[in-house]
PDB file of C-alpha atoms and ligand atoms in Angstrom:
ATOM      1  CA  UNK A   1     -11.565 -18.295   0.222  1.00 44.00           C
ATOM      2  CA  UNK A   2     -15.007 -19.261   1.322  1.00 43.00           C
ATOM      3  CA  UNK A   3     -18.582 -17.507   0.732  1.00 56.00           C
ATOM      4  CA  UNK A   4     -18.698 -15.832   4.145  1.00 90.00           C
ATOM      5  CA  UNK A   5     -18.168 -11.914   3.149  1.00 98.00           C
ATOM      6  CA  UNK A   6     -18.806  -8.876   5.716  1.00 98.00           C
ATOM      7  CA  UNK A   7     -20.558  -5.824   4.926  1.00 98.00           C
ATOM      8  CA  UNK A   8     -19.878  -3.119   7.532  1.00 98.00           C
ATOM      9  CA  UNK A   9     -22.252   0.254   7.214  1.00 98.00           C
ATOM     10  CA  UNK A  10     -20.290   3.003   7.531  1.00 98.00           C
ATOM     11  CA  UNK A  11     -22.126   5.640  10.308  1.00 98.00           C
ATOM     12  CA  UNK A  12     -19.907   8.875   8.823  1.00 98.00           C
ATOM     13  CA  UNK A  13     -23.216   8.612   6.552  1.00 98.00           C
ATOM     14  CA  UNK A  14     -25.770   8.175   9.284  1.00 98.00           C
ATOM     15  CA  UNK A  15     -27.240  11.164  11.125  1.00 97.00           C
ATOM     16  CA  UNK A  16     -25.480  11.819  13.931  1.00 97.00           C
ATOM     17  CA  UNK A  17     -28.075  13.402  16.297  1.00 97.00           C
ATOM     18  CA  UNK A  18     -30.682  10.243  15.456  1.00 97.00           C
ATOM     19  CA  UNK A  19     -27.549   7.783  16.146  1.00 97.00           C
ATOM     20  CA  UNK A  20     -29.655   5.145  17.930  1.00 97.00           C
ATOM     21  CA  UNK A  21     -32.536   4.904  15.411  1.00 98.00           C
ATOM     22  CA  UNK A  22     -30.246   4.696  12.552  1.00 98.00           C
ATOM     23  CA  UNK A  23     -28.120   2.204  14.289  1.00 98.00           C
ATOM     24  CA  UNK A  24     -31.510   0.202  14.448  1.00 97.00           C
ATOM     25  CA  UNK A  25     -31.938   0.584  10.559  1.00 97.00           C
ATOM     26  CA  UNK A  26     -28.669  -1.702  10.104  1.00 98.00           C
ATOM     27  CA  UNK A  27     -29.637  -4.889  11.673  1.00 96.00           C
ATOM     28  CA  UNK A  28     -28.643  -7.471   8.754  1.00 97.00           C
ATOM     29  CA  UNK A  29     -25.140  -5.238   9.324  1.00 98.00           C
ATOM     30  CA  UNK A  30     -22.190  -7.271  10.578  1.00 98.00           C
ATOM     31  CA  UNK A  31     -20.317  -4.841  12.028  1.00 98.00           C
ATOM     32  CA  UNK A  32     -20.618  -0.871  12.075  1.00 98.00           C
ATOM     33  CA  UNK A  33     -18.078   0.537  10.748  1.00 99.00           C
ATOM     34  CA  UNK A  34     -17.386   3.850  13.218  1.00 98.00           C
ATOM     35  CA  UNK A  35     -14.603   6.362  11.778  1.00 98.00           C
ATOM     36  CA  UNK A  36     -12.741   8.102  14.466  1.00 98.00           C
ATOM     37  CA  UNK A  37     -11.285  11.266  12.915  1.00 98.00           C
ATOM     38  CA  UNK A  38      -9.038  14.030  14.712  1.00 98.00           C
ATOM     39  CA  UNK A  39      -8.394  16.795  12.460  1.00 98.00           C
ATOM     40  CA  UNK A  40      -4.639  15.757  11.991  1.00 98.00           C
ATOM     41  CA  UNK A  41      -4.076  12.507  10.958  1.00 98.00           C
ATOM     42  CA  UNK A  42      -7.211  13.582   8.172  1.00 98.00           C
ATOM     43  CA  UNK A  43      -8.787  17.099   7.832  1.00 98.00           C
ATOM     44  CA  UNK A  44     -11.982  15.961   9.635  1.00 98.00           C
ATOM     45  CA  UNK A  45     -13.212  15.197  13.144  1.00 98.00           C
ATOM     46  CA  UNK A  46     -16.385  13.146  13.703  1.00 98.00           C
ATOM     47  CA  UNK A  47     -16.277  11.844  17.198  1.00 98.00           C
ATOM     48  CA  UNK A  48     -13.798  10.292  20.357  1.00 98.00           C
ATOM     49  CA  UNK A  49     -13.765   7.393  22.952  1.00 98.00           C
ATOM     50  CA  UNK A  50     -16.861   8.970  24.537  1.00 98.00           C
ATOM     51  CA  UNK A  51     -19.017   8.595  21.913  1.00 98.00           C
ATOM     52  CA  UNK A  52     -17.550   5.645  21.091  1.00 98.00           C
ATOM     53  CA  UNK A  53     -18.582   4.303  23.969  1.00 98.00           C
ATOM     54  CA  UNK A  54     -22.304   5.532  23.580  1.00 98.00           C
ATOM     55  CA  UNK A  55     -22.422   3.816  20.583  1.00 98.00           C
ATOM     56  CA  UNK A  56     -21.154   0.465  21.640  1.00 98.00           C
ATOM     57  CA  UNK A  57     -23.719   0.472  24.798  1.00 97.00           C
ATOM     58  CA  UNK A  58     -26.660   0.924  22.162  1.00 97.00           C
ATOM     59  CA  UNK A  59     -25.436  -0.839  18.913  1.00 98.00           C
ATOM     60  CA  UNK A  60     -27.249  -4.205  18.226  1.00 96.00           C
ATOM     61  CA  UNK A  61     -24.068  -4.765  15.755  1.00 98.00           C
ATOM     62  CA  UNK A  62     -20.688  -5.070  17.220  1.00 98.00           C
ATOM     63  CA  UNK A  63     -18.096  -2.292  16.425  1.00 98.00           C
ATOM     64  CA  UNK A  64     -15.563  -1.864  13.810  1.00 99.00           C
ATOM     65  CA  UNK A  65     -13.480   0.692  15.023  1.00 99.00           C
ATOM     66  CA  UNK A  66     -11.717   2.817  12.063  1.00 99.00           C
ATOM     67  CA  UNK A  67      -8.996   5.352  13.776  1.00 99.00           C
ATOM     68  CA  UNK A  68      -7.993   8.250  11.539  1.00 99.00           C
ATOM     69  CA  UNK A  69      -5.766   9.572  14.367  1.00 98.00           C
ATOM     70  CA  UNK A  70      -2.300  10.284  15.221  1.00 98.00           C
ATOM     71  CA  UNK A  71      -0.530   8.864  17.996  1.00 98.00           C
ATOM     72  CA  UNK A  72      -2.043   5.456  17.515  1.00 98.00           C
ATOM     73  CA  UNK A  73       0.187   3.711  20.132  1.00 98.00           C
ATOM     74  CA  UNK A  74      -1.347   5.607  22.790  1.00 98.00           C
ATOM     75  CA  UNK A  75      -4.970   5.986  21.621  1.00 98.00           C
ATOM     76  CA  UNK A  76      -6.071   3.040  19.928  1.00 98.00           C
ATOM     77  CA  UNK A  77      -6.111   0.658  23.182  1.00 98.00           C
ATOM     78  CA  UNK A  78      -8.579   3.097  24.892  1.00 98.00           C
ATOM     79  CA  UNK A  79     -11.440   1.559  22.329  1.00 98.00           C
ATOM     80  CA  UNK A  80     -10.432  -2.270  22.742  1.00 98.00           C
ATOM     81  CA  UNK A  81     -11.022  -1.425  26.715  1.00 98.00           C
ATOM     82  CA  UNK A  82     -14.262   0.130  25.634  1.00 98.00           C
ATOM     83  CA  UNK A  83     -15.047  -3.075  24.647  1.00 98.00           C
ATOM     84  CA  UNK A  84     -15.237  -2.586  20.739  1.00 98.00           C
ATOM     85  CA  UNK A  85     -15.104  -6.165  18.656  1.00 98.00           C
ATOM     86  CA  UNK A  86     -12.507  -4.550  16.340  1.00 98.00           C
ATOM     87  CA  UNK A  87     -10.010  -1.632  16.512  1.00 99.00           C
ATOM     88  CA  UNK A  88      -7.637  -0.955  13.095  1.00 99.00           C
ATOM     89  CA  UNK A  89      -5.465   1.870  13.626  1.00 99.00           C
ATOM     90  CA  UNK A  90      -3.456   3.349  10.708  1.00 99.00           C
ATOM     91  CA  UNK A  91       0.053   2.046   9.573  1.00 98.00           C
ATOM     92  CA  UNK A  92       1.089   5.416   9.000  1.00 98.00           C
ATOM     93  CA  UNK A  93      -0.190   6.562  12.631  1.00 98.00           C
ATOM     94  CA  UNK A  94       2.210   3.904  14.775  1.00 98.00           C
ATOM     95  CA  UNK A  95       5.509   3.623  15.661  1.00 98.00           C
ATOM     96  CA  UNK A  96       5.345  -0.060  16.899  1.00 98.00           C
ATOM     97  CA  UNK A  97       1.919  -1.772  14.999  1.00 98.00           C
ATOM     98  CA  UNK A  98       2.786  -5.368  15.583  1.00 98.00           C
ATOM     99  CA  UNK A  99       3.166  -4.456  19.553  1.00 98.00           C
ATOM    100  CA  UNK A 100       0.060  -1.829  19.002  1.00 98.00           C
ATOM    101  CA  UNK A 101      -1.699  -5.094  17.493  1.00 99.00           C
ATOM    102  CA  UNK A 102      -0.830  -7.558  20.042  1.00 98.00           C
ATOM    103  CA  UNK A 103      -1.988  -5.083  22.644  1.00 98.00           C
ATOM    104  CA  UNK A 104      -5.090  -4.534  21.079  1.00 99.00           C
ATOM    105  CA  UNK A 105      -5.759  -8.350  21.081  1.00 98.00           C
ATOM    106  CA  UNK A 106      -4.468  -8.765  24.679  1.00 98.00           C
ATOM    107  CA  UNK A 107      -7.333  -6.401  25.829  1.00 98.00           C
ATOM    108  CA  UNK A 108      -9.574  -8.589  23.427  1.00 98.00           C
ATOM    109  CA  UNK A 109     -10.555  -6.892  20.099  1.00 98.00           C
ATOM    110  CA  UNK A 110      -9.635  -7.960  16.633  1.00 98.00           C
ATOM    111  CA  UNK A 111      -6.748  -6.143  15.542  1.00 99.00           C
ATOM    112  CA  UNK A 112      -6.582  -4.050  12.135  1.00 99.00           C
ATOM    113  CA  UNK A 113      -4.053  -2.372   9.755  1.00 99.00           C
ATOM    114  CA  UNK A 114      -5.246   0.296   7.487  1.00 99.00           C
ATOM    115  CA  UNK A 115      -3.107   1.574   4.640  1.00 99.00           C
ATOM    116  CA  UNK A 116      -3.581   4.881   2.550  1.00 98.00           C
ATOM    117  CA  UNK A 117      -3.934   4.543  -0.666  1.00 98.00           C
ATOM    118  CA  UNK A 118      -0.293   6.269  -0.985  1.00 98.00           C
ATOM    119  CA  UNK A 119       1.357   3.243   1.132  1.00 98.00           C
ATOM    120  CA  UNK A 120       2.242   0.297   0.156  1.00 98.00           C
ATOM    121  CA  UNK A 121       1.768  -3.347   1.665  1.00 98.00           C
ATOM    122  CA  UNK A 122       4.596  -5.306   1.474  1.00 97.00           C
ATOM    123  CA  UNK A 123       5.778  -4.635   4.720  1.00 97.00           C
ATOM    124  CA  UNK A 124       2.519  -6.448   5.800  1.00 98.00           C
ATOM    125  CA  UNK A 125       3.047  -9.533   4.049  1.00 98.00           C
ATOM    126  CA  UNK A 126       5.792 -11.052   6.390  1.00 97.00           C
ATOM    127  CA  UNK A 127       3.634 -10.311   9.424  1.00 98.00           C
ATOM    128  CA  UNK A 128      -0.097 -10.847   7.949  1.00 97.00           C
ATOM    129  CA  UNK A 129      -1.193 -13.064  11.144  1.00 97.00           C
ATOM    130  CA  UNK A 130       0.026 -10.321  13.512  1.00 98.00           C
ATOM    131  CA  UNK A 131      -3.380  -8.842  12.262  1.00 98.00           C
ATOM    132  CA  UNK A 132      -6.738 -10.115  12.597  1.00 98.00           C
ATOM    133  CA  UNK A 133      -7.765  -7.624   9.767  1.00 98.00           C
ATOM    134  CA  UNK A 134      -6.183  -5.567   6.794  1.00 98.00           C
ATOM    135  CA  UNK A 135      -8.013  -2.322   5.572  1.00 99.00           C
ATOM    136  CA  UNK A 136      -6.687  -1.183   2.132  1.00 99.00           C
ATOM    137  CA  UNK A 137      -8.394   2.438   1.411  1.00 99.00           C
ATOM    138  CA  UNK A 138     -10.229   2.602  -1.708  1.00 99.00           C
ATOM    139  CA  UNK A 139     -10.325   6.401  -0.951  1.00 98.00           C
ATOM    140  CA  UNK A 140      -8.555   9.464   0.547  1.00 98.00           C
ATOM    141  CA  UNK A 141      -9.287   8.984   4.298  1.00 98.00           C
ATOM    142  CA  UNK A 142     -11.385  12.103   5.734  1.00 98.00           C
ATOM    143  CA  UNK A 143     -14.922  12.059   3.807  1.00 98.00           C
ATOM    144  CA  UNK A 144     -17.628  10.058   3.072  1.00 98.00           C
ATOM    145  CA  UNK A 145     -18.816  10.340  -0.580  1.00 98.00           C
ATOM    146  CA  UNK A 146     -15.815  10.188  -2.922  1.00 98.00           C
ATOM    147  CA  UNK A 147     -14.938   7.997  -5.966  1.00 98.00           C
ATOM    148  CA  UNK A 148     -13.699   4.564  -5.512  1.00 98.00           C
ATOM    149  CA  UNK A 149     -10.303   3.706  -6.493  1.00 98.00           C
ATOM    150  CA  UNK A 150      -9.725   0.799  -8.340  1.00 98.00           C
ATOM    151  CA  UNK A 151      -5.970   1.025  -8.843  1.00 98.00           C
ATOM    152  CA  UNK A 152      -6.103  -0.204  -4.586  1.00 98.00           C
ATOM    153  CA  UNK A 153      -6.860  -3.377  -5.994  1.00 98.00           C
ATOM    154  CA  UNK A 154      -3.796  -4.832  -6.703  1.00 98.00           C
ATOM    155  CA  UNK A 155      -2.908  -4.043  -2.937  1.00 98.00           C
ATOM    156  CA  UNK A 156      -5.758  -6.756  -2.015  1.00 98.00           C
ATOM    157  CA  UNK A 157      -5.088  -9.261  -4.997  1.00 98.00           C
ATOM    158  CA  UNK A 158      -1.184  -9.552  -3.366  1.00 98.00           C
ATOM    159  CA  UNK A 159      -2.730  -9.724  -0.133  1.00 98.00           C
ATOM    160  CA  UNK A 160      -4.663 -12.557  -1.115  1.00 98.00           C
ATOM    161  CA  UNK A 161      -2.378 -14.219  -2.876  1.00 98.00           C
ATOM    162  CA  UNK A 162      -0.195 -14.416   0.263  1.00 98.00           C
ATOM    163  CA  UNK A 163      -2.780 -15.164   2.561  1.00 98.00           C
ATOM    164  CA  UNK A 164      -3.755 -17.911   0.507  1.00 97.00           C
ATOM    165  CA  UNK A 165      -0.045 -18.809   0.308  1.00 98.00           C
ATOM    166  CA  UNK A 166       0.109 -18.867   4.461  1.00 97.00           C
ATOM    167  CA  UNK A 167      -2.953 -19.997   4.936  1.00 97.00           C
ATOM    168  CA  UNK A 168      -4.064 -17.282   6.776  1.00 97.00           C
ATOM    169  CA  UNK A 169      -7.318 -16.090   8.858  1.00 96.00           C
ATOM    170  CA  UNK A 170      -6.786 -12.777   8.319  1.00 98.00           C
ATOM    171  CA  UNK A 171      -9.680 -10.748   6.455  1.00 98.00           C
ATOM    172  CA  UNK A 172      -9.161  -8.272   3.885  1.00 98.00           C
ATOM    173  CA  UNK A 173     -11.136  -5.101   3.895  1.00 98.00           C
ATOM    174  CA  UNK A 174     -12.160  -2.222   1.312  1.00 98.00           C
ATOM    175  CA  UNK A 175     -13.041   1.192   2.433  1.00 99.00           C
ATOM    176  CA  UNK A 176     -13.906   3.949   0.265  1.00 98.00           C
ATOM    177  CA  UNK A 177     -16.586   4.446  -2.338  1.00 98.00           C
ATOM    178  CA  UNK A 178     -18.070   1.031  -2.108  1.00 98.00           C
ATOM    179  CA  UNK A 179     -21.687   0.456  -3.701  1.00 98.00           C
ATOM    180  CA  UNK A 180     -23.582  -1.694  -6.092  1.00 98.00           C
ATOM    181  CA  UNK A 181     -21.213  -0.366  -9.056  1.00 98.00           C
ATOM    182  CA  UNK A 182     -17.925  -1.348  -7.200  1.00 98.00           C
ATOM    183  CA  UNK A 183     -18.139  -3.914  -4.880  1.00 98.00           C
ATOM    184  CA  UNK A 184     -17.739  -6.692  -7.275  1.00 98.00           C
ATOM    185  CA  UNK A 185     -14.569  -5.907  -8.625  1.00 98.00           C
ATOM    186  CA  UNK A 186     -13.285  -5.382  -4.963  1.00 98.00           C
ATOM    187  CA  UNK A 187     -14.387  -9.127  -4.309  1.00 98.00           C
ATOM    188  CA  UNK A 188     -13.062 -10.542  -7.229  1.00 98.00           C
ATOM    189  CA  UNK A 189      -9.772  -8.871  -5.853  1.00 98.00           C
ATOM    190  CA  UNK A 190      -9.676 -10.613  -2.924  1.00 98.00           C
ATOM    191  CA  UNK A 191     -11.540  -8.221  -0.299  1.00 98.00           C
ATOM    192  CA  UNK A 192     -13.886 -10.499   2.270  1.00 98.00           C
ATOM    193  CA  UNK A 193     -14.760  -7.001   4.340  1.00 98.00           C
ATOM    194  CA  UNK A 194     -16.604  -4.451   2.774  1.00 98.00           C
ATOM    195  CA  UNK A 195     -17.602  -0.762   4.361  1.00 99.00           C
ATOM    196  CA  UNK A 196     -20.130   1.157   2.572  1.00 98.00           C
ATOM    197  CA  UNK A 197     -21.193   4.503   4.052  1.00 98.00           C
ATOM    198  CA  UNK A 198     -23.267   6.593   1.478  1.00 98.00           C
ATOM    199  CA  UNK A 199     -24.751   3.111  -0.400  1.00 98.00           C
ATOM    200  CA  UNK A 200     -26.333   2.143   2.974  1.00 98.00           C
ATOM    201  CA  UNK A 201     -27.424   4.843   5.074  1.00 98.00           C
ATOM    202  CA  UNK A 202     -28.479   6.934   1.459  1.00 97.00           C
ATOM    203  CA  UNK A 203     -30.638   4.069   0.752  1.00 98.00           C
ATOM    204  CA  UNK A 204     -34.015   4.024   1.159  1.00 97.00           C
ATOM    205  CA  UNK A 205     -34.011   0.874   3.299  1.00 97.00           C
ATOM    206  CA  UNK A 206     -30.260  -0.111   4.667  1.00 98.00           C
ATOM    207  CA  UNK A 207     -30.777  -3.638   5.017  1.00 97.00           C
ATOM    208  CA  UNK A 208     -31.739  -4.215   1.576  1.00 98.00           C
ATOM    209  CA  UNK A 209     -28.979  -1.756   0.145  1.00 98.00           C
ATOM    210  CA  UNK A 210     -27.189  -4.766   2.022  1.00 98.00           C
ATOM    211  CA  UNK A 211     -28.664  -7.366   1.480  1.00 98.00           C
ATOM    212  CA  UNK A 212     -27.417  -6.479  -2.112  1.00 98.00           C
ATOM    213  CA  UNK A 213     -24.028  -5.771  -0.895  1.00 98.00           C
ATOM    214  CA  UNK A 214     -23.839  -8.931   0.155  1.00 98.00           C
ATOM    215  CA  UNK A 215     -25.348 -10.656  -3.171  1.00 97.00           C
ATOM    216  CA  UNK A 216     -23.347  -9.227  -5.232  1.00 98.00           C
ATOM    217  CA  UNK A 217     -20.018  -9.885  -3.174  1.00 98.00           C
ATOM    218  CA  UNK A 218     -20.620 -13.308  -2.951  1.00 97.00           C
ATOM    219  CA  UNK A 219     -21.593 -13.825  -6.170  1.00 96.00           C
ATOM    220  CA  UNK A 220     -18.223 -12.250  -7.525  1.00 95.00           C
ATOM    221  CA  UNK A 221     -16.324 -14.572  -4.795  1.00 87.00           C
ATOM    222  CA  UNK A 222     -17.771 -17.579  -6.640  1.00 77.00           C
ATOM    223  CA  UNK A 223     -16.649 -16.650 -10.397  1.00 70.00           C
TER     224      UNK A 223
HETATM  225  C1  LIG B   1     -13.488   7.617   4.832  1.00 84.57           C
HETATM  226  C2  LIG B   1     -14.070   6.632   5.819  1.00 84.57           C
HETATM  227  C3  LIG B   1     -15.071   5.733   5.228  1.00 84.57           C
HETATM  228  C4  LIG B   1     -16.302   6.441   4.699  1.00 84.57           C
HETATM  229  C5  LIG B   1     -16.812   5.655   3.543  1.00 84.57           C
HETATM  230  O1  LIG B   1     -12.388   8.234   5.408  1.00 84.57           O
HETATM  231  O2  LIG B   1     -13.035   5.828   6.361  1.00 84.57           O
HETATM  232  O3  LIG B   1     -15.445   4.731   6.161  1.00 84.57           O
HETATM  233  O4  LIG B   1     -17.334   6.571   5.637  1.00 84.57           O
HETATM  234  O5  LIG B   1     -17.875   6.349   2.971  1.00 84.57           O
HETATM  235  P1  LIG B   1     -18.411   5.988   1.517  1.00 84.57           P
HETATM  236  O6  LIG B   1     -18.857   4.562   1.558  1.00 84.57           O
HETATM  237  O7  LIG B   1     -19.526   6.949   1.329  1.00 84.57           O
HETATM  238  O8  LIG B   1     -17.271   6.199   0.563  1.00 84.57           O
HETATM  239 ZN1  LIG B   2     -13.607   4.044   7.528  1.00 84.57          ZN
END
């Protein structure tokens, strides 16, 4: 695996009526991470495609796109057309992901998987380069905020170990109750993607909270 990690802020920790200025407090971001929630696939709603849209017309950082929504087959293109750099839908929110992923990069975005922390990945490993990005969820999606956990981590060491195996592009990425305390052990894992919501936009200044993401992620890479 080489050096080159991601650290994608999280804005389901930003404030929502400033969006712009805190978009502008993410620069050394890069990607933002933008959680699409409906109320049904999780018990929270944050925002839809017209929002979505706001944000990718003012975002100096290109868009991860994180849909916690049902119907994913139906949905999920919408934000590729939008023109987001990266859409992952959720594996338990499609009937057809590999044709929901090849659609996705037809239209021209990077095309995710996420898993809850309830499913497991082995379906995934026959069709890894199907997917331009896996998202294992180091929490309960629905809320910023909550305790990482570490038992996800052997989902992302198997990954790894088979996308090492294959040879494959595809990045690995950690959502949930990533900071300064956790991200190591998520790198050391395998993870190349990181999202942190709370240990950015709670910082006092984002781009160093990470800047030390990124230290610290790197540094476990090269153990
Ligand atoms: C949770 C979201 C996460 C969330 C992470 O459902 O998918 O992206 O914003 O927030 P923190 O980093 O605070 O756990
Ligand atoms: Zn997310």
């Amino acid at each position: 695996m080489s050096d080159s990690v991601r650290i994608n802020p999280s804005i389901l920790a930003a404030d929502f009526v400033n969006m712009q200025a805190e978009l502008a407090r993410i620069a050394a971001a890069d990607f933002v991470h933008v959680d699409v929630m409906d109320n049904h696939f999780v018990p929270n709603l944050t925002f839809g495609p017209q929002m979505v849209e706001r944000i990718q017309a003012t975002s100096p950082v290109p868009l991860d796109v994180h849909l916690m929504i049902t119907d994913a087959d139906r949905w999920a293109p919408g934000y590729a057309e939008l023109g987001a750099a990266s859409v992952t839908f959720h594996l338990e929110a499609a009937t057809d992901p590999i044709g929901l992923a090849r659609r996705l990069r037809q239209i021209g975005a990077r095309a995710g998987v996420a898993v809850k922390p309830a499913t497991g990945v082995d379906s995934l490993l026959d069709v890894l380069d199907e997917f331009d990005q896996i998202l294992v969820m180091t929490v309960e999606p629905g809320f910023g905020g909550q305790s990482f956990m570490a038992d996800q981590l052997s989902k992302v060491s198997r990954l790894r170990e088979e996308v090492r195996r294959r040879g494959s592009q595809v990045w690995l990425q950690v959502d949930g109750g990533v900071s300064a305390s956790t991200i190591a052990q998520a790198a050391e894992a395998g993870a190349d993607t990181f999202v942190a919501g709370s240990a950015v936009f709670g910082a006092d200044d984002p781009d160093d909270a990470i800047a030390a993401l990124r230290q610290l992620a790197v540094g476990a890479h090269r153990h």
